[in-house]
Amino acid sequence: AAPAAPAKKTLDFYQTATHVTIPVMVKGIVKDDSTVEFTKNSVSASLRLPSGADHIIDVDLFDDIKPEESRVFYRPSKVEIKLAKASPGAAWAAVERDAAKPPPPQAALTAKPPRPYASKRDWDSIDRDLKKEEEEETPEGEEALNKLFRQIYAKADEKTRMAMNKSFQTSGGTVLSTNWGEVAEKDYEKERQAPEGMEWRKWG
């Protein structure tokens, strides 16, 4: 078996009032061979590296979490372990609980907390770079088409959205128009044609 890659003793993290996120800044984690498990006061992860080694995280947490609402996100340049706080608004001083000392009283996390990072890394800059990298990834096929539709819809005015919705839904997905002046008077249900050898039928 491949040797395990040792995890750092202190985990980097950032937080909001409701979540604590642990970013693992490693490219190419193999999702299908990786596991992450949550309990109310711990997280265990075995992340398969491209080299075949495993990046291990196994910690008792600073405070309790909601395991059922915690998630892991695999991205091209990192993995994000997102912990849902059991006590929203409580500020975490670290990811790990210090077993030798009881945890300190919880401070309230304000709407604009001080940067509660466990390191001096510029996470805002890192997130901007990662978002830029993800935006520059080129989708293909149906995914590319869906992305184009979403971009058009997001920037469209109300009439354009009405046109897109009506034309697509009433044509059975065969027409997508942005011209409400044309779509408003059209009956796509009567005009639509089924593929050769098939026929449209209404059910119910």
CSV table of N, CA and C in Angstrom, one decimal, residues 10 16 29 34 36-37 44 48 60 62-63 66 69 73 80 85-86 95 97-98 114 118 136 148 151 156 159 166:
chain,number,residue,atom,x,y,z
A,10,THR,N,-1.5,21.9,12.4
A,10,THR,CA,-2.5,23.0,12.5
A,10,THR,C,-3.2,23.2,11.2
A,16,THR,N,-17.7,31.5,8.7
A,16,THR,CA,-18.8,32.5,8.7
A,16,THR,C,-19.6,32.3,10.0
A,29,ILE,N,-6.9,15.8,-6.2
A,29,ILE,CA,-7.4,14.7,-5.3
A,29,ILE,C,-8.3,13.8,-6.0
A,34,SER,N,-11.4,8.7,-2.2
A,34,SER,CA,-11.3,9.5,-0.9
A,34,SER,C,-12.5,9.4,-0.1
A,36,VAL,N,-14.6,11.1,3.6
A,36,VAL,CA,-14.6,12.1,4.6
A,36,VAL,C,-15.8,11.7,5.5
A,37,GLU,N,-15.6,11.6,6.8
A,37,GLU,CA,-16.7,11.2,7.8
A,37,GLU,C,-16.8,12.3,8.8
A,44,SER,N,-12.9,13.1,10.1
A,44,SER,CA,-11.9,12.2,9.6
A,44,SER,C,-11.9,12.2,8.1
A,48,ARG,N,-7.1,10.8,-1.4
A,48,ARG,CA,-6.1,10.1,-2.2
A,48,ARG,C,-5.4,11.1,-3.1
A,60,ASP,N,-10.3,16.1,16.6
A,60,ASP,CA,-11.5,16.4,17.5
A,60,ASP,C,-11.7,17.9,17.3
A,62,PHE,N,-13.0,21.9,17.6
A,62,PHE,CA,-13.1,23.0,18.6
A,62,PHE,C,-14.4,23.1,19.2
A,63,ASP,N,-15.5,22.9,18.4
A,63,ASP,CA,-16.8,22.9,18.9
A,63,ASP,C,-17.7,21.9,18.1
A,66,LYS,N,-23.0,20.0,13.0
A,66,LYS,CA,-24.1,19.2,12.6
A,66,LYS,C,-23.7,18.3,11.4
A,69,GLU,N,-25.5,18.2,8.0
A,69,GLU,CA,-25.4,19.4,7.2
A,69,GLU,C,-24.0,19.8,6.7
A,73,PHE,N,-16.4,19.3,-0.8
A,73,PHE,CA,-16.5,19.7,-2.2
A,73,PHE,C,-15.1,19.5,-2.8
A,80,GLU,N,-12.6,21.3,-0.3
A,80,GLU,CA,-13.1,22.1,0.8
A,80,GLU,C,-14.0,21.2,1.7
A,85,LYS,N,-21.9,24.6,11.8
A,85,LYS,CA,-21.8,24.8,13.3
A,85,LYS,C,-23.1,24.4,14.0
A,86,ALA,N,-22.9,23.7,15.1
A,86,ALA,CA,-24.1,23.4,15.9
A,86,ALA,C,-24.6,24.6,16.6
A,95,VAL,N,-9.5,24.9,14.4
A,95,VAL,CA,-10.3,23.8,14.0
A,95,VAL,C,-10.3,22.7,15.1
A,97,ARG,N,-9.8,20.9,18.8
A,97,ARG,CA,-10.0,21.1,20.2
A,97,ARG,C,-8.7,20.8,20.9
A,98,ASP,N,-8.2,21.6,21.9
A,98,ASP,CA,-7.0,21.3,22.6
A,98,ASP,C,-7.4,20.3,23.8
A,114,PRO,N,-13.4,39.8,12.5
A,114,PRO,CA,-12.0,39.9,12.1
A,114,PRO,C,-11.6,38.6,11.4
A,118,ALA,N,-6.3,30.6,10.7
A,118,ALA,CA,-5.3,30.0,11.5
A,118,ALA,C,-3.9,30.2,10.9
A,136,GLU,N,-12.3,29.9,-16.1
A,136,GLU,CA,-11.6,29.7,-17.4
A,136,GLU,C,-11.7,28.3,-17.9
A,148,LEU,N,-24.4,28.5,-21.4
A,148,LEU,CA,-24.8,29.6,-22.2
A,148,LEU,C,-26.2,30.1,-21.9
A,151,GLN,N,-26.3,31.9,-18.6
A,151,GLN,CA,-25.7,33.3,-18.7
A,151,GLN,C,-26.7,34.2,-19.4
A,156,ALA,N,-30.9,38.6,-18.7
A,156,ALA,CA,-32.1,39.0,-19.5
A,156,ALA,C,-33.1,39.8,-18.6
A,159,LYS,N,-39.2,40.3,-19.9
A,159,LYS,CA,-39.9,39.8,-21.1
A,159,LYS,C,-39.1,38.8,-21.8
A,166,LYS,N,-41.6,30.3,-21.9
A,166,LYS,CA,-42.8,29.9,-22.7
A,166,LYS,C,-42.4,29.1,-23.9
